Coordinates of C-alpha atoms and ligand atoms in Angstrom, one line a residue:
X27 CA -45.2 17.9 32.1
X28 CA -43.0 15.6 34.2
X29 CA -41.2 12.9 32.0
X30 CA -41.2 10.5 35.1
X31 CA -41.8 10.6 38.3
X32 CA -42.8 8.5 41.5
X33 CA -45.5 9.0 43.8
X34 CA -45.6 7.9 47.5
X35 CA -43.0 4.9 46.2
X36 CA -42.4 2.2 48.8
X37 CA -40.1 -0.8 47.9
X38 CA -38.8 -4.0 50.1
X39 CA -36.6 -6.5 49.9
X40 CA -38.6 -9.8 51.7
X41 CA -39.3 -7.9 55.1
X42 CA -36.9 -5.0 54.6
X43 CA -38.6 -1.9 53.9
X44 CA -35.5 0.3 51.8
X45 CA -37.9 3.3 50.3
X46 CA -40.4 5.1 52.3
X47 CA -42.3 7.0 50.5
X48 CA -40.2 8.8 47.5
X49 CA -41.6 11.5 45.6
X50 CA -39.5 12.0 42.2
X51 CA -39.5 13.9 39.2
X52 CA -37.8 14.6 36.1
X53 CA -38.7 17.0 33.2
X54 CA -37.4 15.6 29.7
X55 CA -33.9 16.9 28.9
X56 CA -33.3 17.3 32.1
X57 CA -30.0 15.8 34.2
X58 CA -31.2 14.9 37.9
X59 CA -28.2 14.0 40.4
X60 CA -29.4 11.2 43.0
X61 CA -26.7 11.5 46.4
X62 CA -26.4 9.6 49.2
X63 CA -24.4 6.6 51.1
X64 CA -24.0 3.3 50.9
X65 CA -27.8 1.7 51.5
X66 CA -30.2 5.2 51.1
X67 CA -31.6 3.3 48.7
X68 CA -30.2 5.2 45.3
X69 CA -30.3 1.8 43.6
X70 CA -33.5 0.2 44.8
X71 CA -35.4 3.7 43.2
X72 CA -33.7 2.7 39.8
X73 CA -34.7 -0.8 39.9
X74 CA -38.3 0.7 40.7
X75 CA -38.5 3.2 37.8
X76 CA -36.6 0.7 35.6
X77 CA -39.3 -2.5 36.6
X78 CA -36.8 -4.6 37.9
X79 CA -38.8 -4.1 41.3
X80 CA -41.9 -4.7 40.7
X81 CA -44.6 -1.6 42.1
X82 CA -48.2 -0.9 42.5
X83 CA -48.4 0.9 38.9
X84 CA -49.0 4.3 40.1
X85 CA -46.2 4.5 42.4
X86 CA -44.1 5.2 38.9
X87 CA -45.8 7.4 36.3
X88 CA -43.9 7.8 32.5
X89 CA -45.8 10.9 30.9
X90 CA -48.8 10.3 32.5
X91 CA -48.7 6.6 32.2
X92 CA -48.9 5.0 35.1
X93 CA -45.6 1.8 34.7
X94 CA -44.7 0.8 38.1
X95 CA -45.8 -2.9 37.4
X96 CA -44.4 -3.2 33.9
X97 CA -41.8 -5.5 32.8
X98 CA -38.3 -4.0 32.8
X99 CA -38.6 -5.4 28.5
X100 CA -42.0 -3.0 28.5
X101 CA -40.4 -0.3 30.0
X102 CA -37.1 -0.4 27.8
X103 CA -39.2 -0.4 24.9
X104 CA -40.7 3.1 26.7
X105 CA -37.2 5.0 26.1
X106 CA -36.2 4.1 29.8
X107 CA -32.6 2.5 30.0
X108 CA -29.9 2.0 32.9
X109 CA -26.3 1.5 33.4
X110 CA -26.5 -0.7 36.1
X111 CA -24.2 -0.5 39.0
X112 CA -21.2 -2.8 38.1
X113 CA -21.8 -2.1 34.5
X114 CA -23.0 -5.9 33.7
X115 CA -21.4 -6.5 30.3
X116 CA -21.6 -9.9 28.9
X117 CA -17.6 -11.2 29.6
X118 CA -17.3 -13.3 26.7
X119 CA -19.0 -11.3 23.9
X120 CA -16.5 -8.3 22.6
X121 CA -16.9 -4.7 22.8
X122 CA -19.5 -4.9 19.4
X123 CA -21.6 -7.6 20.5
X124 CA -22.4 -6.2 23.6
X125 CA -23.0 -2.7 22.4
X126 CA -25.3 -4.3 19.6
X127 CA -27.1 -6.4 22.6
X128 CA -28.1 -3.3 23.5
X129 CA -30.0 -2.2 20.3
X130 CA -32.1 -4.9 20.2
X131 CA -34.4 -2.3 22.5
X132 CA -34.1 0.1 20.0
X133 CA -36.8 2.2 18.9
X134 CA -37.1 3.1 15.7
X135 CA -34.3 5.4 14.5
X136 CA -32.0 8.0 16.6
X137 CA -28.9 9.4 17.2
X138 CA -27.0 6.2 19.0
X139 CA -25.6 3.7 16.3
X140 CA -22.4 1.7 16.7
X141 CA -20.7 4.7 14.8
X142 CA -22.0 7.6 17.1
X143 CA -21.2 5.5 20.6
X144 CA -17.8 5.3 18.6
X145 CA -17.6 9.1 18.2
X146 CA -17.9 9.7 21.8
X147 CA -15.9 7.0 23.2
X148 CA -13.1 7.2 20.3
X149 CA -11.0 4.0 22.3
X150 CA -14.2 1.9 22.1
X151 CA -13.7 1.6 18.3
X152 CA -10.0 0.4 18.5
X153 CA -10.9 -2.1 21.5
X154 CA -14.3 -3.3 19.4
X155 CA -13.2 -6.7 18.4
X156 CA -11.9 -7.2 22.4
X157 CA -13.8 -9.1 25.3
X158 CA -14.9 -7.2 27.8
X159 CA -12.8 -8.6 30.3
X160 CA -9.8 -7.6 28.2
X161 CA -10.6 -3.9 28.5
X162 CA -9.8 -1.6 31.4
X163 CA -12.7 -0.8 34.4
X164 CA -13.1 3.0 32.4
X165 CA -13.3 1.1 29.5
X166 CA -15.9 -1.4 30.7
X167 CA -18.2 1.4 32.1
X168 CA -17.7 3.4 28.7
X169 CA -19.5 -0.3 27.2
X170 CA -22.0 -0.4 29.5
X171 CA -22.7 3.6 29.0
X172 CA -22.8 2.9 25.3
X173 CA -25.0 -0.4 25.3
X174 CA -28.0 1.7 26.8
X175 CA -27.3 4.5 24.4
X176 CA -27.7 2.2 21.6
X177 CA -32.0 2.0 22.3
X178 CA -31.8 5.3 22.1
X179 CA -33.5 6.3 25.5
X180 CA -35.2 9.4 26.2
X181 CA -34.2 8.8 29.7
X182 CA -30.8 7.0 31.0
X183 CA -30.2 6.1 34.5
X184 CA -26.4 6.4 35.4
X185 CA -25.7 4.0 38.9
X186 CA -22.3 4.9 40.4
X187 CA -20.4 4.9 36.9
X188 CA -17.4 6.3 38.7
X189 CA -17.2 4.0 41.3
X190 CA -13.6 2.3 41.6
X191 CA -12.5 4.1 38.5
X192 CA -9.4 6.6 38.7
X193 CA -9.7 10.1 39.0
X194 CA -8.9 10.9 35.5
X195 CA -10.7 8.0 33.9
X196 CA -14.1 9.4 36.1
X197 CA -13.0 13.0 34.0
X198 CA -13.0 11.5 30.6
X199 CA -17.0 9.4 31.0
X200 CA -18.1 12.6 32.5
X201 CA -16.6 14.7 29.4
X202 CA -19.5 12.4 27.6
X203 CA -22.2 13.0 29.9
X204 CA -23.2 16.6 28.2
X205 CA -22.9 15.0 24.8
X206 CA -25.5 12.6 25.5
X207 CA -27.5 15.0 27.1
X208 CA -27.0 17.6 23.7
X209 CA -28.5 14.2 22.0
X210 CA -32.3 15.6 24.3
X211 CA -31.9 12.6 26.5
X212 CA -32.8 13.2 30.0
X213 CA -30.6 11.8 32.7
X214 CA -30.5 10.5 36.8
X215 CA -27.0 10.2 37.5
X216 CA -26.6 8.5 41.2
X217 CA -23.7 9.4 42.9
X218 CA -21.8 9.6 46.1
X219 CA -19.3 12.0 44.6
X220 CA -21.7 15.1 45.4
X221 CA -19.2 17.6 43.5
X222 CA -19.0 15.9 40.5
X223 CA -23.0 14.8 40.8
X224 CA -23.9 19.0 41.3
X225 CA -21.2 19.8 38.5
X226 CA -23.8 18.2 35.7
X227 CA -27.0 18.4 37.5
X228 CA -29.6 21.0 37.1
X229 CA -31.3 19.4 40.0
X230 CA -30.5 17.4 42.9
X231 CA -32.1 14.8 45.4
X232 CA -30.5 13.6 48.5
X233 CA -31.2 9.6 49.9
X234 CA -30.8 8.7 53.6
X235 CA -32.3 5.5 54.8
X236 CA -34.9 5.2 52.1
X237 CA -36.5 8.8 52.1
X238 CA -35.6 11.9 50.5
X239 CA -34.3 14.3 53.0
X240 CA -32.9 16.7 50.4
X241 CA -34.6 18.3 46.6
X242 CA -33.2 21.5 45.3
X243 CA -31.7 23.3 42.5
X244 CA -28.1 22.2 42.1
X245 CA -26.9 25.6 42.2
X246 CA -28.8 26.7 45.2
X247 CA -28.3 24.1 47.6
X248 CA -25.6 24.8 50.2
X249 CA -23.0 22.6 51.5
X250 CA -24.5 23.0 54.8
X251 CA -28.0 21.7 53.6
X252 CA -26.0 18.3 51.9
X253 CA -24.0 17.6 54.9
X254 CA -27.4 17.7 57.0
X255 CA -29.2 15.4 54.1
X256 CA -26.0 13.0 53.4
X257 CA -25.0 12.6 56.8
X258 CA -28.6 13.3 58.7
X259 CA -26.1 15.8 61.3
X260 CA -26.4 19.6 62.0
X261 CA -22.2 20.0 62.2
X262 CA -21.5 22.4 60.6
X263 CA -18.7 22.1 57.4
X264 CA -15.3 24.3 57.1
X265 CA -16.0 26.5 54.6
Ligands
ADP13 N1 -31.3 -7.7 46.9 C1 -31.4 -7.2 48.2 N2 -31.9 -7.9 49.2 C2 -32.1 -7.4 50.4 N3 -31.8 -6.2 50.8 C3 -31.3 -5.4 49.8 C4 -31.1 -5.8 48.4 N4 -30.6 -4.8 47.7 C5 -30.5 -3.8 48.5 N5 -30.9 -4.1 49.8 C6 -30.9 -3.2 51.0 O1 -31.7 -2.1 50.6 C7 -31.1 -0.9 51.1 C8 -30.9 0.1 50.0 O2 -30.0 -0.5 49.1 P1 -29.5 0.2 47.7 O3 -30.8 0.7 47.0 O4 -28.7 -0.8 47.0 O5 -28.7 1.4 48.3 P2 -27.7 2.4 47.5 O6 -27.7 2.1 46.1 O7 -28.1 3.8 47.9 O8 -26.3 2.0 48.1 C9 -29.8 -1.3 51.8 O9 -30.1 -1.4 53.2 C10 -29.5 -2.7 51.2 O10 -28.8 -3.5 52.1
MG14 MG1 -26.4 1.5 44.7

């Protein structure tokens, strides 16, 4: 059975349509990659599942439940929690405080504790007692990773945690990803980095203007098939 998945979603903004339509799915365990540019509409799905966006409730399904007009609190509570794009930490509060914010959604007892989100981001622990505007941008996103670890989710939702962060920074929070997922927590990771969103993914969808135009295996897609679905062209990539 599908963990999650979305039938038929539509979402707007005021008049603006951003999602036509997207069927989604997502078995548990499983890491999903989400790729597109700027606009497909990568976020708005995640704001969807996660109830931020409001939806008729069968446009989102959560093991057979259907969610899409739940609270975002309701749907935490569920085992469904997001690194949102821009990571979102409280500035003030240190490193602790806003890792602990993140267990008051905790349910019942799991893997994630302040010690195990320590263990897998070793520089948290010596940084614990800083702000978060003190820390570094990798450091900041290894926070925000951490804070929706500790409700220990059956399914996270990664947006863009590479995005403005150095090349070698992006190497060491995706060294984490396949430690979380060991932990049997599925994962949507959204991307625009396609390489490093099909080197963890057993599956991938493409975004373009609001409808899927791309669902495969992440090892059988070609780069052919992603340039068509990325960039909506025929050309033809160099191999
Ligand atoms: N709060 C908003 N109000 C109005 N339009 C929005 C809002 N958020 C996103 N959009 C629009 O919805 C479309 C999809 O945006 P988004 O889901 O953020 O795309 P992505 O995450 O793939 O970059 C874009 O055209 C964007 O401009
Ligand atoms: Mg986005």
């Amino acid at each position: 059975m599908n963990l999650l998945e979305t039938r038929a979603l539509t979402a707007s903004y005021g008049q603006f349509r951003a999602l036509f339509g997207v069927d989604f799915r997502i078995e548990p365990g499983e890491v999903v990659a989400i790729i597109g540019s700027n606009g497909a509409g990568k976020t708005t799905l995640l704001r969807s599942i996660t109830g931020i966006l409001r939806q008729t409730p069968d446009m989102v399904i959560h093991r057979g439940e259907a969610i899409g007009a739940m609270a975002p609190d309701r749907i935490m509570q569920r085992g469904i929690s997001m690194v949102p794009e821009g990571r979102m930490l409280f500035p003030s509060l240190s490193v602790d405080e806003n890792l602990r914010i993140g267990a008051q959604a905790r349910r019942g007892a799991g893997r994630w504790v302040l010690e195990t989100v320590f263990d897998l981001f070793p520089i948290l622990l010596e940084r614990r007692n800083s702000p978060a505007t003190a820390l570094s941008g990798g450091q900041q996103q290894m926070v925000a990773i951490g804070r929706a670890l500790m409700s220990n989710p059956e399914l996270l939702l990664c947006d863009e945690i590479s995005l403005g962060l150095a090349p070698v920074v992006i190497r060491d929070i995706y060294a984490a990803l396949p430690l979380i997922r060991e932990s049997g927590a599925a994962m949507v990771v959204v991307e625009q980095d396609i390489a490093r969103a099909l080197s963890i993914a057993d599956r991938v969808y493409c975004l373009m203007e609001g409808r899927v135009t791309l669902e495969g295996r992440a090892t059988d897609v070609t780069r052919e098939a992603i340039h068509a679905a990325y960039f909506g062209t025929q050309e033809k990539v160099q191999p």
